[in-house]
Amino acid sequence: MIDPVLGQILATAFKYGVGCCVIGGILRLINKGESGPSLSQTLAISFLIGGTFGAIIGMFASILDRS
C-alpha cells in the first residue's frame, strides 16, 4: 500500500498539474492565431509546471501536518 503522506503529495501534484493544464490550454486556444507551440506541447509543458509546483506544495504541506 502507498503511504498516506505520499498519496497526499501525489494527489496534490496531480491536481495542480491538471489545473495548470486546463489554464494553459485555454490560454493557447485564445491565442491560436499567433505563432507558438502546438496545443499538445502547451498542455504537456503546463502539466509539468503545475505538477512541479503541486509536488513542492504537497511536500511542504505534509511536513507541516506531521509536527
PDB file of N, CA and C in Angstrom:
ATOM      1  N   MET A   1       0.830  -1.186   0.000  1.00  0.00           N
ATOM      2  CA  MET A   1       0.000   0.000   0.000  1.00  0.00           C
ATOM      3  C   MET A   1       0.879   1.257   0.000  1.00  0.00           C
ATOM      4  N   ILE A   2       0.293   2.311  -0.505  1.00  0.00           N
ATOM      5  CA  ILE A   2       1.002   3.592  -0.551  1.00  0.00           C
ATOM      6  C   ILE A   2       0.851   4.294   0.793  1.00  0.00           C
ATOM      7  N   ASP A   3       1.937   4.869   1.238  1.00  0.00           N
ATOM      8  CA  ASP A   3       1.924   5.667   2.458  1.00  0.00           C
ATOM      9  C   ASP A   3       0.928   6.824   2.279  1.00  0.00           C
ATOM     10  N   PRO A   4       0.085   7.106   3.262  1.00  0.00           N
ATOM     11  CA  PRO A   4      -0.910   8.185   3.112  1.00  0.00           C
ATOM     12  C   PRO A   4      -0.284   9.551   2.825  1.00  0.00           C
ATOM     13  N   VAL A   5       0.883   9.808   3.378  1.00  0.00           N
ATOM     14  CA  VAL A   5       1.539  11.093   3.119  1.00  0.00           C
ATOM     15  C   VAL A   5       1.991  11.166   1.666  1.00  0.00           C
ATOM     16  N   LEU A   6       2.553  10.078   1.163  1.00  0.00           N
ATOM     17  CA  LEU A   6       2.963  10.050  -0.244  1.00  0.00           C
ATOM     18  C   LEU A   6       1.752  10.173  -1.156  1.00  0.00           C
ATOM     19  N   GLY A   7       0.660   9.523  -0.797  1.00  0.00           N
ATOM     20  CA  GLY A   7      -0.564   9.647  -1.577  1.00  0.00           C
ATOM     21  C   GLY A   7      -1.076  11.077  -1.604  1.00  0.00           C
ATOM     22  N   GLN A   8      -0.961  11.775  -0.480  1.00  0.00           N
ATOM     23  CA  GLN A   8      -1.381  13.175  -0.414  1.00  0.00           C
ATOM     24  C   GLN A   8      -0.501  14.035  -1.327  1.00  0.00           C
ATOM     25  N   ILE A   9       0.802  13.786  -1.322  1.00  0.00           N
ATOM     26  CA  ILE A   9       1.711  14.556  -2.171  1.00  0.00           C
ATOM     27  C   ILE A   9       1.411  14.299  -3.649  1.00  0.00           C
ATOM     28  N   LEU A  10       1.212  13.036  -4.015  1.00  0.00           N
ATOM     29  CA  LEU A  10       0.921  12.705  -5.412  1.00  0.00           C
ATOM     30  C   LEU A  10      -0.411  13.280  -5.867  1.00  0.00           C
ATOM     31  N   ALA A  11      -1.418  13.230  -4.992  1.00  0.00           N
ATOM     32  CA  ALA A  11      -2.728  13.786  -5.335  1.00  0.00           C
ATOM     33  C   ALA A  11      -2.642  15.296  -5.522  1.00  0.00           C
ATOM     34  N   THR A  12      -1.905  15.959  -4.657  1.00  0.00           N
ATOM     35  CA  THR A  12      -1.734  17.409  -4.788  1.00  0.00           C
ATOM     36  C   THR A  12      -1.006  17.754  -6.078  1.00  0.00           C
ATOM     37  N   ALA A  13       0.040  17.020  -6.393  1.00  0.00           N
ATOM     38  CA  ALA A  13       0.790  17.270  -7.629  1.00  0.00           C
ATOM     39  C   ALA A  13      -0.101  17.050  -8.851  1.00  0.00           C
ATOM     40  N   PHE A  14      -0.922  16.012  -8.828  1.00  0.00           N
ATOM     41  CA  PHE A  14      -1.805  15.743  -9.962  1.00  0.00           C
ATOM     42  C   PHE A  14      -2.866  16.826 -10.109  1.00  0.00           C
ATOM     43  N   LYS A  15      -3.437  17.270  -8.993  1.00  0.00           N
ATOM     44  CA  LYS A  15      -4.467  18.320  -9.046  1.00  0.00           C
ATOM     45  C   LYS A  15      -3.893  19.617  -9.613  1.00  0.00           C
ATOM     46  N   TYR A  16      -2.720  19.994  -9.149  1.00  0.00           N
ATOM     47  CA  TYR A  16      -2.097  21.210  -9.660  1.00  0.00           C
ATOM     48  C   TYR A  16      -1.724  21.045 -11.134  1.00  0.00           C
ATOM     49  N   GLY A  17      -1.269  19.857 -11.526  1.00  0.00           N
ATOM     50  CA  GLY A  17      -0.919  19.615 -12.918  1.00  0.00           C
ATOM     51  C   GLY A  17      -2.118  19.734 -13.839  1.00  0.00           C
ATOM     52  N   VAL A  18      -3.233  19.152 -13.432  1.00  0.00           N
ATOM     53  CA  VAL A  18      -4.445  19.226 -14.254  1.00  0.00           C
ATOM     54  C   VAL A  18      -4.970  20.653 -14.313  1.00  0.00           C
ATOM     55  N   GLY A  19      -4.947  21.342 -13.173  1.00  0.00           N
ATOM     56  CA  GLY A  19      -5.417  22.727 -13.161  1.00  0.00           C
ATOM     57  C   GLY A  19      -4.595  23.631 -14.056  1.00  0.00           C
ATOM     58  N   CYS A  20      -3.300  23.490 -13.991  1.00  0.00           N
ATOM     59  CA  CYS A  20      -2.417  24.296 -14.829  1.00  0.00           C
ATOM     60  C   CYS A  20      -2.561  23.899 -16.304  1.00  0.00           C
ATOM     61  N   CYS A  21      -2.818  22.642 -16.562  1.00  0.00           N
ATOM     62  CA  CYS A  21      -3.017  22.159 -17.922  1.00  0.00           C
ATOM     63  C   CYS A  21      -4.270  22.788 -18.536  1.00  0.00           C
ATOM     64  N   VAL A  22      -5.330  22.868 -17.760  1.00  0.00           N
ATOM     65  CA  VAL A  22      -6.561  23.486 -18.239  1.00  0.00           C
ATOM     66  C   VAL A  22      -6.333  24.970 -18.527  1.00  0.00           C
ATOM     67  N   ILE A  23      -5.673  25.658 -17.621  1.00  0.00           N
ATOM     68  CA  ILE A  23      -5.407  27.083 -17.815  1.00  0.00           C
ATOM     69  C   ILE A  23      -4.515  27.301 -19.037  1.00  0.00           C
ATOM     70  N   GLY A  24      -3.470  26.499 -19.181  1.00  0.00           N
ATOM     71  CA  GLY A  24      -2.593  26.617 -20.340  1.00  0.00           C
ATOM     72  C   GLY A  24      -3.313  26.346 -21.649  1.00  0.00           C
ATOM     73  N   GLY A  25      -4.200  25.343 -21.645  1.00  0.00           N
ATOM     74  CA  GLY A  25      -4.969  25.041 -22.848  1.00  0.00           C
ATOM     75  C   GLY A  25      -5.917  26.158 -23.239  1.00  0.00           C
ATOM     76  N   ILE A  26      -6.566  26.740 -22.249  1.00  0.00           N
ATOM     77  CA  ILE A  26      -7.476  27.856 -22.529  1.00  0.00           C
ATOM     78  C   ILE A  26      -6.705  29.050 -23.090  1.00  0.00           C
ATOM     79  N   LEU A  27      -5.575  29.352 -22.477  1.00  0.00           N
ATOM     80  CA  LEU A  27      -4.773  30.476 -22.972  1.00  0.00           C
ATOM     81  C   LEU A  27      -4.254  30.223 -24.383  1.00  0.00           C
ATOM     82  N   ARG A  28      -3.891  28.976 -24.680  1.00  0.00           N
ATOM     83  CA  ARG A  28      -3.403  28.668 -26.035  1.00  0.00           C
ATOM     84  C   ARG A  28      -4.537  28.757 -27.052  1.00  0.00           C
ATOM     85  N   LEU A  29      -5.742  28.322 -26.663  1.00  0.00           N
ATOM     86  CA  LEU A  29      -6.869  28.404 -27.591  1.00  0.00           C
ATOM     87  C   LEU A  29      -7.283  29.854 -27.837  1.00  0.00           C
ATOM     88  N   ILE A  30      -7.125  30.706 -26.841  1.00  0.00           N
ATOM     89  CA  ILE A  30      -7.426  32.122 -27.031  1.00  0.00           C
ATOM     90  C   ILE A  30      -6.450  32.738 -28.032  1.00  0.00           C
ATOM     91  N   ASN A  31      -5.195  32.333 -27.969  1.00  0.00           N
ATOM     92  CA  ASN A  31      -4.147  32.893 -28.829  1.00  0.00           C
ATOM     93  C   ASN A  31      -3.783  31.958 -29.975  1.00  0.00           C
ATOM     94  N   LYS A  32      -4.726  31.199 -30.499  1.00  0.00           N
ATOM     95  CA  LYS A  32      -4.384  30.209 -31.518  1.00  0.00           C
ATOM     96  C   LYS A  32      -3.988  30.830 -32.854  1.00  0.00           C
ATOM     97  N   GLY A  33      -4.313  32.082 -33.092  1.00  0.00           N
ATOM     98  CA  GLY A  33      -3.924  32.734 -34.338  1.00  0.00           C
ATOM     99  C   GLY A  33      -2.475  33.154 -34.363  1.00  0.00           C
ATOM    100  N   GLU A  34      -1.844  33.242 -33.212  1.00  0.00           N
ATOM    101  CA  GLU A  34      -0.451  33.675 -33.141  1.00  0.00           C
ATOM    102  C   GLU A  34       0.489  32.478 -33.256  1.00  0.00           C
ATOM    103  N   SER A  35       1.725  32.761 -33.620  1.00  0.00           N
ATOM    104  CA  SER A  35       2.695  31.677 -33.716  1.00  0.00           C
ATOM    105  C   SER A  35       3.101  31.229 -32.323  1.00  0.00           C
ATOM    106  N   GLY A  36       3.479  29.985 -32.209  1.00  0.00           N
ATOM    107  CA  GLY A  36       3.881  29.442 -30.921  1.00  0.00           C
ATOM    108  C   GLY A  36       3.775  27.934 -30.943  1.00  0.00           C
ATOM    109  N   PRO A  37       3.935  27.305 -29.781  1.00  0.00           N
ATOM    110  CA  PRO A  37       3.875  25.844 -29.733  1.00  0.00           C
ATOM    111  C   PRO A  37       2.459  25.339 -30.010  1.00  0.00           C
ATOM    112  N   SER A  38       2.377  24.075 -30.394  1.00  0.00           N
ATOM    113  CA  SER A  38       1.063  23.489 -30.652  1.00  0.00           C
ATOM    114  C   SER A  38       0.315  23.286 -29.346  1.00  0.00           C
ATOM    115  N   LEU A  39      -0.954  22.952 -29.458  1.00  0.00           N
ATOM    116  CA  LEU A  39      -1.789  22.770 -28.268  1.00  0.00           C
ATOM    117  C   LEU A  39      -1.274  21.623 -27.405  1.00  0.00           C
ATOM    118  N   SER A  40      -0.867  20.526 -28.030  1.00  0.00           N
ATOM    119  CA  SER A  40      -0.389  19.383 -27.255  1.00  0.00           C
ATOM    120  C   SER A  40       0.910  19.709 -26.508  1.00  0.00           C
ATOM    121  N   GLN A  41       1.796  20.478 -27.134  1.00  0.00           N
ATOM    122  CA  GLN A  41       3.020  20.888 -26.457  1.00  0.00           C
ATOM    123  C   GLN A  41       2.714  21.826 -25.297  1.00  0.00           C
ATOM    124  N   THR A  42       1.766  22.721 -25.496  1.00  0.00           N
ATOM    125  CA  THR A  42       1.376  23.644 -24.436  1.00  0.00           C
ATOM    126  C   THR A  42       0.783  22.889 -23.256  1.00  0.00           C
ATOM    127  N   LEU A  43      -0.059  21.898 -23.530  1.00  0.00           N
ATOM    128  CA  LEU A  43      -0.674  21.114 -22.459  1.00  0.00           C
ATOM    129  C   LEU A  43       0.379  20.313 -21.694  1.00  0.00           C
ATOM    130  N   ALA A  44       1.338  19.749 -22.407  1.00  0.00           N
ATOM    131  CA  ALA A  44       2.371  18.950 -21.749  1.00  0.00           C
ATOM    132  C   ALA A  44       3.260  19.801 -20.850  1.00  0.00           C
ATOM    133  N   ILE A  45       3.697  20.923 -21.351  1.00  0.00           N
ATOM    134  CA  ILE A  45       4.565  21.793 -20.556  1.00  0.00           C
ATOM    135  C   ILE A  45       3.820  22.369 -19.365  1.00  0.00           C
ATOM    136  N   SER A  46       2.570  22.782 -19.571  1.00  0.00           N
ATOM    137  CA  SER A  46       1.818  23.348 -18.446  1.00  0.00           C
ATOM    138  C   SER A  46       1.522  22.288 -17.394  1.00  0.00           C
ATOM    139  N   PHE A  47       1.315  21.028 -17.794  1.00  0.00           N
ATOM    140  CA  PHE A  47       1.119  19.971 -16.803  1.00  0.00           C
ATOM    141  C   PHE A  47       2.396  19.749 -15.993  1.00  0.00           C
ATOM    142  N   LEU A  48       3.542  19.777 -16.653  1.00  0.00           N
ATOM    143  CA  LEU A  48       4.803  19.601 -15.936  1.00  0.00           C
ATOM    144  C   LEU A  48       5.059  20.743 -14.955  1.00  0.00           C
ATOM    145  N   ILE A  49       4.775  21.960 -15.374  1.00  0.00           N
ATOM    146  CA  ILE A  49       4.978  23.103 -14.480  1.00  0.00           C
ATOM    147  C   ILE A  49       4.021  23.023 -13.297  1.00  0.00           C
ATOM    148  N   GLY A  50       2.751  22.743 -13.556  1.00  0.00           N
ATOM    149  CA  GLY A  50       1.774  22.634 -12.473  1.00  0.00           C
ATOM    150  C   GLY A  50       2.073  21.481 -11.536  1.00  0.00           C
ATOM    151  N   GLY A  51       2.496  20.354 -12.095  1.00  0.00           N
ATOM    152  CA  GLY A  51       2.848  19.211 -11.263  1.00  0.00           C
ATOM    153  C   GLY A  51       4.046  19.480 -10.370  1.00  0.00           C
ATOM    154  N   THR A  52       4.993  20.241 -10.893  1.00  0.00           N
ATOM    155  CA  THR A  52       6.162  20.603 -10.090  1.00  0.00           C
ATOM    156  C   THR A  52       5.764  21.471  -8.908  1.00  0.00           C
ATOM    157  N   PHE A  53       4.967  22.500  -9.176  1.00  0.00           N
ATOM    158  CA  PHE A  53       4.505  23.351  -8.082  1.00  0.00           C
ATOM    159  C   PHE A  53       3.643  22.561  -7.102  1.00  0.00           C
ATOM    160  N   GLY A  54       2.814  21.674  -7.613  1.00  0.00           N
ATOM    161  CA  GLY A  54       1.977  20.857  -6.735  1.00  0.00           C
ATOM    162  C   GLY A  54       2.788  19.938  -5.849  1.00  0.00           C
ATOM    163  N   ALA A  55       3.854  19.368  -6.395  1.00  0.00           N
ATOM    164  CA  ALA A  55       4.712  18.496  -5.591  1.00  0.00           C
ATOM    165  C   ALA A  55       5.419  19.277  -4.491  1.00  0.00           C
ATOM    166  N   ILE A  56       5.882  20.463  -4.823  1.00  0.00           N
ATOM    167  CA  ILE A  56       6.551  21.292  -3.811  1.00  0.00           C
ATOM    168  C   ILE A  56       5.567  21.676  -2.715  1.00  0.00           C
ATOM    169  N   ILE A  57       4.388  22.107  -3.097  1.00  0.00           N
ATOM    170  CA  ILE A  57       3.379  22.491  -2.108  1.00  0.00           C
ATOM    171  C   ILE A  57       2.948  21.278  -1.293  1.00  0.00           C
ATOM    172  N   GLY A  58       2.800  20.125  -1.935  1.00  0.00           N
ATOM    173  CA  GLY A  58       2.436  18.910  -1.214  1.00  0.00           C
ATOM    174  C   GLY A  58       3.486  18.483  -0.214  1.00  0.00           C
ATOM    175  N   MET A  59       4.755  18.627  -0.569  1.00  0.00           N
ATOM    176  CA  MET A  59       5.821  18.271   0.371  1.00  0.00           C
ATOM    177  C   MET A  59       5.810  19.174   1.588  1.00  0.00           C
ATOM    178  N   PHE A  60       5.686  20.475   1.364  1.00  0.00           N
ATOM    179  CA  PHE A  60       5.660  21.385   2.500  1.00  0.00           C
ATOM    180  C   PHE A  60       4.408  21.188   3.355  1.00  0.00           C
ATOM    181  N   ALA A  61       3.280  20.888   2.724  1.00  0.00           N
ATOM    182  CA  ALA A  61       2.057  20.641   3.486  1.00  0.00           C
ATOM    183  C   ALA A  61       2.190  19.382   4.340  1.00  0.00           C
ATOM    184  N   SER A  62       2.830  18.349   3.788  1.00  0.00           N
ATOM    185  CA  SER A  62       2.992  17.119   4.575  1.00  0.00           C
ATOM    186  C   SER A  62       3.975  17.320   5.726  1.00  0.00           C
ATOM    187  N   ILE A  63       4.980  18.152   5.525  1.00  0.00           N
ATOM    188  CA  ILE A  63       5.927  18.443   6.603  1.00  0.00           C
ATOM    189  C   ILE A  63       5.227  19.189   7.730  1.00  0.00           C
ATOM    190  N   LEU A  64       4.388  20.146   7.381  1.00  0.00           N
ATOM    191  CA  LEU A  64       3.696  20.926   8.387  1.00  0.00           C
ATOM    192  C   LEU A  64       2.630  20.114   9.131  1.00  0.00           C
ATOM    193  N   ASP A  65       2.018  19.150   8.460  1.00  0.00           N
ATOM    194  CA  ASP A  65       0.982  18.323   9.098  1.00  0.00           C
ATOM    195  C   ASP A  65       1.556  17.328  10.095  1.00  0.00           C
ATOM    196  N   ARG A  66       2.803  16.956   9.917  1.00  0.00           N
ATOM    197  CA  ARG A  66       3.398  15.923  10.798  1.00  0.00           C
ATOM    198  C   ARG A  66       3.789  16.458  12.160  1.00  0.00           C
ATOM    199  N   SER A  67       4.021  17.754  12.286  1.00  0.00           N
ATOM    200  CA  SER A  67       4.516  18.273  13.564  1.00  0.00           C
ATOM    201  C   SER A  67       3.429  18.505  14.579  1.00  0.00           C
TER     202      SER A  67
END
